[in-house]
Short mmCIF file of C-alpha atoms in Angstrom, two decimals:
data_model
loop_
_atom_site.label_atom_id
_atom_site.label_comp_id
_atom_site.label_asym_id
_atom_site.label_seq_id
_atom_site.Cartn_x
_atom_site.Cartn_y
_atom_site.Cartn_z
CA MET A 3 7.09 -5.55 -44.42
CA VAL A 4 8.94 -7.23 -41.61
CA PRO A 5 10.97 -10.16 -43.03
CA GLU A 6 9.92 -12.32 -40.08
CA ASP A 7 6.24 -11.88 -41.02
CA CYS A 8 6.68 -12.96 -44.66
CA LEU A 9 6.40 -16.34 -46.33
CA TYR A 10 9.04 -17.39 -48.86
CA THR A 11 9.59 -19.51 -51.96
CA GLU A 12 12.73 -21.47 -52.69
CA ASP A 13 13.24 -18.97 -55.56
CA HIS A 14 13.70 -16.26 -52.91
CA GLU A 15 10.44 -14.39 -53.39
CA TRP A 16 8.71 -13.15 -50.26
CA VAL A 17 4.94 -12.88 -49.79
CA TYR A 18 3.22 -10.72 -47.23
CA ILE A 19 -0.44 -11.52 -46.64
CA GLU A 20 -3.02 -8.97 -45.60
CA ASP A 21 -6.58 -10.27 -45.88
CA GLU A 22 -6.87 -11.67 -49.43
CA ILE A 23 -4.05 -9.53 -50.81
CA ALA A 24 -0.53 -10.84 -51.26
CA THR A 25 2.32 -8.36 -51.66
CA ILE A 26 5.31 -9.91 -53.40
CA GLY A 27 8.99 -9.03 -53.51
CA ILE A 28 12.40 -10.66 -53.49
CA SER A 29 14.40 -11.40 -50.37
CA GLU A 30 17.41 -9.40 -49.26
CA TYR A 31 19.51 -12.47 -50.00
CA ALA A 32 18.26 -12.55 -53.62
CA ALA A 33 18.79 -8.82 -54.11
CA GLY A 34 22.32 -9.17 -52.76
CA GLU A 35 23.09 -12.14 -55.00
CA LEU A 36 21.82 -10.35 -58.10
CA GLY A 37 23.77 -7.21 -57.29
CA ASP A 38 22.89 -3.85 -58.80
CA ILE A 39 19.43 -4.24 -60.34
CA VAL A 40 19.13 -2.04 -63.43
CA TYR A 41 15.84 -2.99 -65.05
CA VAL A 42 12.64 -4.81 -64.20
CA GLU A 43 9.67 -6.04 -66.21
CA LEU A 44 6.37 -6.33 -64.38
CA PRO A 45 3.08 -8.02 -65.31
CA ASP A 46 0.01 -6.06 -66.43
CA VAL A 47 -2.51 -5.04 -63.82
CA GLY A 48 -5.50 -7.32 -64.21
CA ALA A 49 -3.46 -10.31 -65.38
CA ASP A 50 -4.49 -13.70 -64.04
CA VAL A 51 -1.49 -15.65 -62.84
CA GLN A 52 -0.90 -19.16 -61.59
CA GLN A 53 1.39 -20.20 -58.78
CA THR A 54 4.99 -20.62 -60.14
CA ASP A 55 4.19 -18.64 -63.35
CA SER A 56 6.91 -16.27 -64.45
CA ILE A 57 5.39 -12.83 -63.94
CA GLY A 58 8.38 -10.62 -64.49
CA THR A 59 12.10 -10.30 -65.04
CA ILE A 60 14.79 -8.74 -62.92
CA GLU A 61 17.88 -7.60 -64.81
CA ALA A 62 21.10 -7.01 -62.87
CA VAL A 63 24.30 -5.82 -64.51
CA LYS A 64 25.66 -9.30 -65.05
CA THR A 65 22.65 -11.52 -64.82
CA VAL A 66 18.92 -11.85 -65.22
CA ALA A 67 16.40 -13.59 -63.00
CA GLU A 68 12.72 -14.32 -63.38
CA LEU A 69 10.11 -13.38 -60.84
CA PHE A 70 7.86 -16.36 -60.19
CA SER A 71 4.45 -15.86 -58.71
CA PRO A 72 4.31 -17.52 -55.29
CA ILE A 73 0.52 -17.80 -55.53
CA SER A 74 -2.38 -17.82 -58.01
CA GLY A 75 -4.71 -14.88 -58.46
CA LYS A 76 -5.23 -11.54 -60.16
CA VAL A 77 -2.61 -8.78 -60.30
CA ILE A 78 -4.25 -5.71 -58.75
CA GLU A 79 -1.30 -3.37 -58.42
CA ILE A 80 2.31 -3.09 -59.62
CA ASN A 81 5.09 -0.98 -58.17
CA ASP A 82 5.61 1.53 -60.99
CA SER A 83 8.46 3.27 -59.22
CA LEU A 84 10.67 0.22 -59.91
CA ILE A 85 10.55 1.00 -63.64
CA ASP A 86 12.49 4.24 -63.31
CA ASP A 87 14.48 3.42 -60.20
CA PRO A 88 15.01 -0.35 -59.96
CA GLU A 89 17.81 0.16 -57.44
CA ILE A 90 15.05 0.59 -54.87
CA ILE A 91 15.01 -3.20 -54.75
CA ASN A 92 18.64 -3.30 -53.60
CA ARG A 93 18.11 -0.49 -51.12
CA SER A 94 14.83 -1.66 -49.65
CA PRO A 95 13.90 -5.20 -50.70
CA TYR A 96 11.13 -5.61 -48.10
CA GLU A 97 9.58 -2.14 -48.18
CA ASP A 98 9.82 0.25 -51.12
CA GLY A 99 11.16 -2.54 -53.35
CA TRP A 100 7.97 -4.63 -53.49
CA PHE A 101 6.98 -5.78 -57.00
CA VAL A 102 3.27 -6.63 -57.26
CA LYS A 103 0.09 -7.13 -55.28
CA ILE A 104 -2.04 -10.11 -56.12
CA GLU A 105 -5.59 -10.90 -55.03
CA MET A 106 -5.34 -14.52 -54.07
CA ASN A 107 -7.58 -17.29 -55.42
CA ASP A 108 -6.68 -19.97 -52.96
CA LYS A 109 -5.20 -19.42 -49.54
CA GLY A 110 -4.45 -23.14 -49.42
CA GLU A 111 -1.49 -22.49 -51.74
CA LEU A 112 0.25 -20.71 -48.90
CA ASP A 113 0.92 -24.14 -47.40
CA ASN A 114 3.51 -24.64 -50.16
CA LEU A 115 5.57 -21.72 -48.90
CA LEU A 116 8.27 -21.49 -46.26
CA ASP A 117 7.95 -19.41 -43.12
CA PHE A 118 10.84 -17.15 -42.11
CA GLY A 119 12.53 -19.81 -39.98
CA LYS A 120 12.26 -22.48 -42.68
CA TYR A 121 13.57 -20.02 -45.27
CA GLN A 122 16.58 -19.25 -43.09
CA GLU A 123 17.18 -22.99 -42.76
CA PHE A 124 16.85 -23.35 -46.53
CA LEU A 125 19.43 -20.59 -47.07
CA GLY A 126 21.73 -22.21 -44.55
CA GLU A 127 21.53 -25.59 -46.25
CA ASN A 128 21.73 -24.47 -49.85
CA HIS A 129 23.71 -21.27 -49.98
CA MET B 21 38.77 -28.13 -55.92
CA ALA B 22 39.16 -24.52 -56.95
CA LEU B 23 42.49 -22.83 -56.36
CA LYS B 24 43.04 -19.72 -54.30
CA THR B 25 45.09 -16.76 -55.41
CA PRO B 26 47.63 -15.43 -52.90
CA ILE B 27 45.21 -12.58 -52.06
CA TYR B 28 42.17 -14.80 -51.40
CA ASP B 29 42.08 -14.27 -47.63
CA SER B 30 42.33 -10.50 -48.04
CA HIS B 31 39.38 -10.58 -50.47
CA VAL B 32 37.24 -12.45 -47.98
CA GLU B 33 38.25 -9.97 -45.28
CA SER B 34 37.29 -7.08 -47.59
CA GLY B 35 33.82 -8.60 -48.04
CA GLY B 36 34.38 -9.91 -51.55
CA LYS B 37 31.68 -12.16 -52.97
CA ILE B 38 33.58 -15.22 -54.16
CA VAL B 39 32.82 -17.28 -57.27
CA ASP B 40 34.58 -20.07 -59.11
CA PHE B 41 36.24 -18.65 -62.22
CA ALA B 42 38.56 -20.64 -64.48
CA GLY B 43 39.32 -22.97 -61.59
CA PHE B 44 40.08 -20.17 -59.12
CA MET B 45 38.03 -18.82 -56.25
CA MET B 46 37.83 -15.19 -57.32
CA PRO B 47 36.00 -12.13 -56.01
CA VAL B 48 33.19 -11.15 -58.39
CA SER B 49 32.30 -7.99 -56.50
CA PHE B 50 32.98 -6.04 -53.32
CA GLU B 51 30.88 -2.88 -52.96
CA GLY B 52 28.78 -3.60 -56.08
CA ILE B 53 29.60 -3.77 -59.78
CA VAL B 54 28.34 -0.28 -60.66
CA ALA B 55 30.17 1.45 -57.79
CA GLU B 56 33.38 -0.47 -58.56
CA HIS B 57 33.07 0.36 -62.24
CA GLU B 58 32.65 4.06 -61.50
CA ARG B 59 35.57 3.99 -59.08
CA VAL B 60 37.90 2.76 -61.83
CA ARG B 61 36.55 5.28 -64.36
CA THR B 62 36.98 8.22 -61.95
CA LYS B 63 39.59 7.23 -59.33
CA VAL B 64 41.53 3.99 -59.08
CA GLY B 65 40.87 0.32 -58.41
CA LEU B 66 42.99 -2.74 -57.66
CA PHE B 67 42.36 -6.04 -59.40
CA ASP B 68 43.73 -9.40 -58.32
CA VAL B 69 44.62 -11.04 -61.63
CA SER B 70 46.93 -13.67 -60.17
CA HIS B 71 44.87 -16.34 -61.89
CA MET B 72 46.26 -15.22 -65.26
CA GLY B 73 48.95 -17.42 -66.79
CA GLU B 74 52.58 -16.48 -67.35
CA ILE B 75 54.58 -18.57 -69.80
CA GLU B 76 58.20 -17.61 -70.33
CA ILE B 77 60.16 -18.40 -73.46
CA THR B 78 63.93 -18.19 -73.25
CA GLY B 79 66.87 -19.20 -75.44
CA ASP B 80 68.61 -18.04 -78.59
CA SER B 81 65.53 -18.74 -80.74
CA ALA B 82 63.01 -17.20 -78.32
CA LEU B 83 62.14 -14.25 -80.57
CA GLU B 84 61.85 -16.35 -83.68
CA PHE B 85 59.69 -18.92 -81.89
CA ALA B 86 57.41 -16.27 -80.36
CA ASP B 87 56.83 -14.81 -83.79
CA TYR B 88 55.97 -18.28 -85.07
CA ALA B 89 53.48 -18.86 -82.22
CA VAL B 90 51.45 -15.62 -82.38
CA THR B 91 49.96 -13.44 -85.11
CA ASN B 92 51.38 -10.02 -84.21
CA SER B 93 55.00 -9.08 -84.89
CA ILE B 94 57.36 -9.55 -81.94
CA ALA B 95 60.42 -8.73 -84.07
CA LYS B 96 59.01 -5.24 -84.52
CA LEU B 97 58.86 -4.65 -80.76
CA ASP B 98 61.62 -2.90 -78.88
CA ASP B 99 63.04 -4.55 -75.79
CA GLY B 100 60.81 -3.39 -72.94
CA GLN B 101 57.78 -3.18 -75.21
CA ILE B 102 54.57 -5.24 -75.19
CA CYS B 103 51.98 -6.16 -77.78
CA TYR B 104 48.45 -7.51 -77.70
CA THR B 105 48.01 -10.49 -79.99
CA VAL B 106 46.26 -13.77 -80.52
CA CYS B 107 47.60 -17.28 -80.75
CA CYS B 108 45.86 -19.29 -83.49
CA ASN B 109 45.65 -22.93 -84.41
CA GLU B 110 46.46 -24.18 -87.93
CA GLU B 111 42.87 -23.37 -88.97
CA GLY B 112 43.44 -19.71 -88.11
CA LYS B 113 41.01 -19.89 -85.20
CA ILE B 114 41.81 -18.31 -81.86
CA LEU B 115 43.31 -20.47 -79.10
CA ASP B 116 43.72 -17.44 -76.85
CA ASP B 117 44.40 -13.73 -76.79
CA LEU B 118 47.49 -12.67 -74.89
CA LEU B 119 50.09 -10.04 -74.13
CA VAL B 120 53.65 -10.61 -75.28
CA TYR B 121 56.43 -8.93 -73.28
CA ARG B 122 59.76 -8.61 -75.02
CA PHE B 123 62.61 -8.40 -72.48
CA SER B 124 65.15 -9.21 -75.17
CA ALA B 125 65.43 -11.39 -78.26
CA SER B 126 66.21 -14.31 -75.94
CA ARG B 127 63.60 -13.69 -73.23
CA ILE B 128 59.90 -13.30 -74.01
CA LEU B 129 56.88 -13.53 -71.71
CA PHE B 130 53.39 -14.63 -72.77
CA VAL B 131 50.54 -13.60 -70.46
CA VAL B 132 47.51 -15.77 -71.19
CA ASN B 133 43.99 -16.24 -69.85
CA ALA B 134 43.65 -18.45 -66.78
CA VAL B 135 41.22 -20.79 -68.50
CA ASN B 136 43.72 -21.39 -71.32
CA VAL B 137 47.03 -21.74 -69.49
CA ASP B 138 47.37 -25.50 -69.85
CA LYS B 139 46.07 -25.48 -73.42
CA ILE B 140 48.53 -22.81 -74.54
CA TYR B 141 51.44 -24.34 -72.66
CA ASP B 142 50.78 -27.73 -74.30
CA HIS B 143 50.27 -26.05 -77.68
CA LEU B 144 53.58 -24.21 -77.41
CA LEU B 145 55.37 -27.43 -76.51
CA SER B 146 53.76 -29.13 -79.51
CA ILE B 147 54.97 -26.48 -81.97
CA LYS B 148 58.30 -25.91 -80.21
CA LYS B 149 61.27 -25.41 -82.49
CA GLY B 150 64.78 -24.03 -82.31
CA ASP B 151 66.77 -23.31 -79.19
CA VAL B 152 64.00 -22.43 -76.74
CA GLU B 153 62.97 -23.33 -73.25
CA ILE B 154 59.31 -22.91 -72.36
CA ASN B 155 58.39 -22.51 -68.71
CA ASN B 156 54.92 -22.23 -67.26
CA ASN B 157 55.39 -19.86 -64.31
CA SER B 158 51.69 -19.32 -63.67
CA SER B 159 51.61 -20.95 -60.26
CA ILE B 160 54.56 -18.94 -58.91
CA THR B 161 53.65 -15.57 -60.39
CA GLY B 162 51.09 -13.25 -58.82
CA GLN B 163 49.59 -10.32 -60.67
CA ILE B 164 47.95 -7.08 -59.56
CA ALA B 165 46.32 -4.58 -61.93
CA VAL B 166 46.11 -0.95 -60.79
CA GLN B 167 43.66 0.86 -63.05
CA GLY B 168 42.12 4.30 -63.19
CA PRO B 169 43.08 7.96 -63.58
CA GLU B 170 44.79 7.98 -60.16
CA SER B 171 46.80 4.80 -60.82
CA ARG B 172 49.99 6.64 -61.72
CA SER B 173 49.88 8.78 -58.57
CA LEU B 174 49.19 5.72 -56.46
CA LEU B 175 52.24 3.89 -57.75
CA ILE B 176 54.59 6.87 -57.71
CA ASP B 177 53.73 7.57 -54.07
CA SER B 178 54.03 3.96 -53.00
CA PRO B 179 57.17 2.86 -51.12
CA PHE B 180 56.95 -0.35 -53.16
CA CYS B 181 57.82 1.56 -56.36
CA ALA B 182 60.14 4.13 -54.76
CA SER B 183 63.18 2.97 -56.73
CA VAL B 184 61.41 3.49 -60.10
CA ALA B 185 59.08 6.40 -59.32
CA GLU B 186 60.71 8.67 -61.91
CA LYS B 187 60.67 5.95 -64.55
CA ILE B 188 56.97 5.29 -63.95
CA LYS B 189 56.22 8.93 -64.78
CA ASP B 190 57.77 8.40 -68.22
CA LEU B 191 56.52 4.86 -68.85
CA GLU B 192 54.57 4.76 -72.11
CA TYR B 193 51.49 2.70 -72.94
CA TYR B 194 52.38 -0.94 -73.66
CA HIS B 195 55.89 -0.63 -72.24
CA PHE B 196 57.28 -2.18 -69.07
CA LEU B 197 59.95 -1.83 -66.41
CA VAL B 198 61.79 -4.48 -64.46
CA PHE B 199 63.01 -3.61 -60.98
CA ASP B 200 64.25 -5.20 -57.82
CA TYR B 201 62.22 -5.16 -54.62
CA GLN B 202 63.88 -6.80 -51.63
CA GLY B 203 65.70 -9.25 -53.86
CA ASN B 204 62.66 -10.08 -56.01
CA GLU B 205 62.25 -9.34 -59.72
CA ILE B 206 59.17 -7.17 -60.27
CA ILE B 207 57.69 -6.46 -63.70
CA LEU B 208 55.58 -3.33 -63.99
CA SER B 209 53.82 -2.60 -67.27
CA ARG B 210 51.58 0.17 -68.45
CA THR B 211 48.80 -2.12 -69.58
CA GLY B 212 45.32 -3.14 -68.56
CA TYR B 213 41.92 -4.06 -69.88
CA THR B 214 39.69 -1.31 -68.53
CA GLY B 215 40.11 1.53 -71.04
CA GLU B 216 41.69 3.74 -68.37
CA LEU B 217 45.23 4.74 -67.54
CA GLY B 218 46.58 1.72 -65.74
CA TYR B 219 49.40 -0.59 -64.78
CA GLU B 220 49.92 -4.29 -64.19
CA ILE B 221 52.44 -5.72 -61.76
CA TYR B 222 53.91 -9.22 -61.91
CA LEU B 223 55.57 -10.45 -58.76
CA PRO B 224 56.39 -13.62 -56.84
CA TRP B 225 53.27 -15.43 -55.62
CA ASP B 226 54.24 -15.20 -51.94
CA LEU B 227 54.89 -11.46 -52.11
CA THR B 228 51.60 -10.63 -53.82
CA ASP B 229 49.33 -10.32 -50.80
CA SER B 230 51.65 -8.00 -48.87
CA ILE B 231 52.13 -5.70 -51.89
CA TRP B 232 48.36 -5.75 -52.51
CA ASN B 233 47.77 -4.51 -48.98
CA ILE B 234 50.55 -1.90 -49.21
CA LEU B 235 49.02 -0.49 -52.42
CA LEU B 236 45.51 -0.60 -51.04
CA GLY B 237 46.48 1.06 -47.77
CA LYS B 238 48.61 3.70 -49.42
CA GLY B 239 45.98 4.32 -52.10
CA LYS B 240 43.02 4.87 -49.76
CA ASP B 241 43.41 8.65 -49.94
CA LEU B 242 43.19 8.48 -53.73
CA GLY B 243 40.03 6.39 -53.53
CA ALA B 244 41.61 2.99 -54.14
CA ALA B 245 39.56 -0.12 -53.39
CA PRO B 246 39.49 -3.73 -54.59
CA ILE B 247 37.52 -4.43 -57.78
CA GLY B 248 35.93 -7.77 -58.67
CA LEU B 249 35.53 -9.71 -61.89
CA GLY B 250 32.05 -8.28 -62.51
CA ALA B 251 33.33 -4.75 -62.99
CA ARG B 252 36.40 -6.07 -64.77
CA ASP B 253 34.01 -7.35 -67.42
CA THR B 254 31.84 -4.22 -67.73
CA LEU B 255 35.02 -2.09 -67.86
CA ARG B 256 36.45 -4.10 -70.76
CA PHE B 257 33.08 -4.25 -72.46
CA GLU B 258 32.56 -0.48 -72.82
CA PRO B 259 35.75 0.12 -74.86
CA CYS B 260 34.83 -3.09 -76.80
CA TYR B 261 37.85 -5.18 -75.83
CA CYS B 262 37.44 -8.82 -76.85
CA LEU B 263 37.13 -11.47 -74.16
CA TYR B 264 37.99 -15.12 -74.69
CA GLY B 265 34.83 -17.24 -74.52
CA HIS B 266 32.76 -14.30 -75.78
CA GLU B 267 33.93 -12.49 -78.90
CA ILE B 268 36.76 -14.92 -79.51
CA ASP B 269 37.21 -18.67 -79.22
CA GLU B 270 38.30 -21.68 -81.26
CA GLU B 271 35.37 -21.15 -83.65
CA THR B 272 36.35 -17.56 -84.42
CA SER B 273 39.15 -16.04 -86.45
CA PRO B 274 40.83 -12.75 -85.56
CA LEU B 275 39.71 -11.34 -88.92
CA GLU B 276 36.08 -11.86 -87.93
CA ALA B 277 36.51 -10.44 -84.44
CA GLY B 278 37.86 -7.08 -85.58
CA LEU B 279 41.42 -8.08 -84.68
CA SER B 280 43.01 -7.80 -88.14
CA TRP B 281 45.29 -5.17 -86.64
CA VAL B 282 47.10 -7.87 -84.64
CA VAL B 283 47.50 -10.20 -87.64
CA LYS B 284 50.72 -9.51 -89.56
CA LEU B 285 50.44 -11.74 -92.59
CA LYS B 286 53.65 -10.36 -94.10
CA LYS B 287 55.92 -10.99 -91.12
CA GLY B 288 56.87 -14.54 -92.12
CA ASP B 289 55.45 -17.92 -91.26
CA PHE B 290 53.35 -18.43 -88.14
CA VAL B 291 50.83 -21.00 -87.00
CA GLY B 292 47.53 -20.36 -88.78
CA ARG B 293 49.00 -18.03 -91.40
CA GLY B 294 47.95 -20.15 -94.39
CA ALA B 295 44.35 -20.31 -93.23
CA LEU B 296 44.26 -16.59 -92.46
CA VAL B 297 45.70 -15.64 -95.86
CA ALA B 298 42.98 -17.72 -97.53
CA GLU B 299 40.30 -16.28 -95.27
CA LYS B 300 41.38 -12.73 -95.99
CA GLU B 301 41.19 -13.42 -99.71
CA ALA B 302 37.75 -15.01 -99.50
CA LYS B 303 36.62 -12.35 -96.98
CA PRO B 304 35.78 -13.43 -93.42
CA ALA B 305 32.35 -15.03 -92.95
CA ARG B 306 31.38 -12.81 -90.01
CA LYS B 307 32.03 -9.41 -88.51
CA LEU B 308 31.74 -7.91 -85.05
CA ILE B 309 29.20 -5.11 -84.59
CA GLY B 310 27.83 -3.02 -81.74
CA LEU B 311 24.11 -3.02 -80.94
CA GLN B 312 21.77 -1.12 -78.69
CA LEU B 313 18.15 -1.93 -77.90
CA GLU B 314 15.65 0.74 -78.91
CA GLY B 315 13.57 0.04 -75.82
CA ARG B 316 14.63 -1.04 -72.36
CA GLY B 317 16.18 -4.35 -71.51
CA ILE B 318 19.57 -5.96 -71.72
CA PRO B 319 20.82 -8.25 -74.47
CA ARG B 320 22.92 -11.14 -73.17
CA GLN B 321 25.54 -13.47 -74.62
CA GLY B 322 23.97 -16.07 -76.91
CA CYS B 323 20.89 -14.03 -77.92
CA ASN B 324 20.06 -14.31 -81.63
CA VAL B 325 20.37 -11.22 -83.82
CA LEU B 326 17.74 -10.98 -86.60
CA TYR B 327 17.55 -8.96 -89.80
CA ASP B 328 14.44 -9.11 -91.96
CA GLY B 329 13.21 -11.89 -89.71
CA GLU B 330 16.27 -14.08 -90.38
CA VAL B 331 18.88 -14.98 -87.77
CA VAL B 332 22.11 -13.31 -88.90
CA GLY B 333 24.25 -13.80 -85.82
CA LYS B 334 24.56 -13.94 -82.07
CA VAL B 335 25.35 -11.59 -79.22
CA THR B 336 28.86 -12.32 -77.91
CA SER B 337 28.73 -9.96 -74.91
CA GLY B 338 25.78 -8.00 -73.65
CA THR B 339 25.42 -6.08 -70.46
CA PHE B 340 24.18 -2.93 -68.84
CA SER B 341 26.80 -0.26 -69.41
CA PRO B 342 27.32 1.55 -66.09
CA THR B 343 28.87 4.57 -67.86
CA LEU B 344 26.29 4.92 -70.63
CA LYS B 345 23.39 3.68 -68.48
CA LYS B 346 21.92 1.39 -71.10
CA GLY B 347 21.93 -2.17 -72.36
CA LEU B 348 24.50 -2.69 -75.11
CA ALA B 349 25.84 -5.67 -77.01
CA MET B 350 28.64 -6.81 -79.23
CA ALA B 351 27.54 -9.40 -81.77
CA LEU B 352 29.16 -11.58 -84.41
CA VAL B 353 26.98 -11.38 -87.53
CA ASP B 354 27.12 -12.48 -91.17
CA ARG B 355 29.46 -10.32 -93.21
CA SER B 356 26.64 -9.70 -95.69
CA LEU B 357 24.66 -7.67 -93.16
CA PRO B 358 24.51 -4.16 -94.71
CA LYS B 359 26.47 -1.43 -92.95
CA ASP B 360 23.35 0.69 -92.62
CA ALA B 361 21.03 -2.21 -91.77
CA SER B 362 17.93 -1.01 -90.00
CA GLY B 363 15.10 -3.03 -88.53
CA LEU B 364 17.43 -5.29 -86.57
CA GLU B 365 16.05 -7.31 -83.68
CA ILE B 366 17.55 -9.19 -80.76
CA GLU B 367 15.75 -12.24 -79.43
CA ILE B 368 15.78 -12.02 -75.65
CA ARG B 369 14.22 -14.98 -73.85
CA GLY B 370 11.92 -15.72 -76.76
CA LYS B 371 10.86 -12.12 -77.37
CA LEU B 372 12.06 -9.93 -80.25
CA SER B 373 13.29 -6.48 -79.27
CA PRO B 374 14.09 -3.80 -81.88
CA ALA B 375 17.78 -2.88 -81.94
CA VAL B 376 20.01 -0.43 -83.75
CA LYS B 377 23.65 -0.62 -84.74
CA VAL B 378 25.94 1.60 -82.71
CA LYS B 379 29.54 2.53 -83.27
CA MET B 380 32.25 0.68 -81.41
CA PRO B 381 33.92 1.40 -79.08
CA PHE B 382 31.00 2.38 -76.85
CA TYR B 383 33.43 4.23 -74.59
CA GLN B 384 36.49 6.14 -75.76
CA SER B 385 39.47 4.82 -73.83
CA HIS B 386 41.78 7.02 -71.76
CA VAL B 387 44.79 4.73 -71.85
CA ASN B 388 47.05 7.46 -73.20
CA ASP B 389 46.24 10.01 -70.47
#
């Protein structure tokens, strides 16, 4: 995914929209802040999730972060390769390091997210 | 406003990620915690530990006073020798863990944790007795730790240590040298907190950055690079070294934290002795154990430890071990927990994960290499 084409949450998740399917990951900034990621927990395929629900955990050596769902819908695919090689997220946060794909319930929720420019502004102001 | 160590600008230039630690702006990582950790285990790394506190005790009663202030025996040390110890309050709880350097019976150096410098300095003044002068030199003393299997070669080859190169070859673990460098007194000890062969250098604050860059430049061929606080913690965790604020604090006694070996109850009176004698007799309430999750995941400080569904203690340090590639924990638990207890669980963010006891240390140290 091209970072410029993604939408973002203030928790540093990115969302890439293709038709009704949202692919979700964490931004390069978040991956860098967490440092070496050593373990991830992902939701079950088929799970119904609400916007802002915690749908996974990301364990780095020194810290742990939750993955919050940027949108509501049904989990249709998870990135299994992260289970055995979570460092993919550090190496390729926008491509191979995606976490889950969610079939969206309500495209209107996307209005709550930041576009790339707004996210950069947010990073500039807060970090 | 957080303080800067004398090497701060060099850290920023090296790409260090800076965090506030114990009132100092310190680098938490440079190339990444795992890579830095592996570098120290296999090559050599440099740590800026200038935030640590140095309190010097001088005078005719220095030795006697030092022995009164800490639990280990300073009288038993030779001049030029160091010991690890704790400093307790009257209740026998730990105010700090520290290194004690014995220059002579009338000059002793305490090296304390940055977060505890003021507390220990005030404490020492409050229990001061005899002919002693107590000076807090923390703000004028820089400190660099050189740790890893190549640390000896790095120092021996460095122009900075040229005058003592031969002596460094013979320097034993927990011993130190004092030498002159361009009119400055330098203390070089064979100590560290990584579980590897290593050295620590104490030098004037204003000289610290230039020596740091000399060592780093000279050590490049050996694989030397700066190491942040993140790897400093995982490196001390694997050999199960206690860290203040984790395994030890003012709620914990050294007998609980597996530090009985630094408590010399027969050496004469010292602060906390009465309480520790009573505690030893009654048996300490808790003990420190090592734990590993059966499944994946990482226990963290503060997680409850359960046995038979009952909370029996808490994780004091938990992290991913870069050497062993798994999540491990040290935990303070009730003394009554059976040695062979099975069916243990750790509560991680509300979920119970099966755990097993594992032997400490998790990593066999190489400090005597």
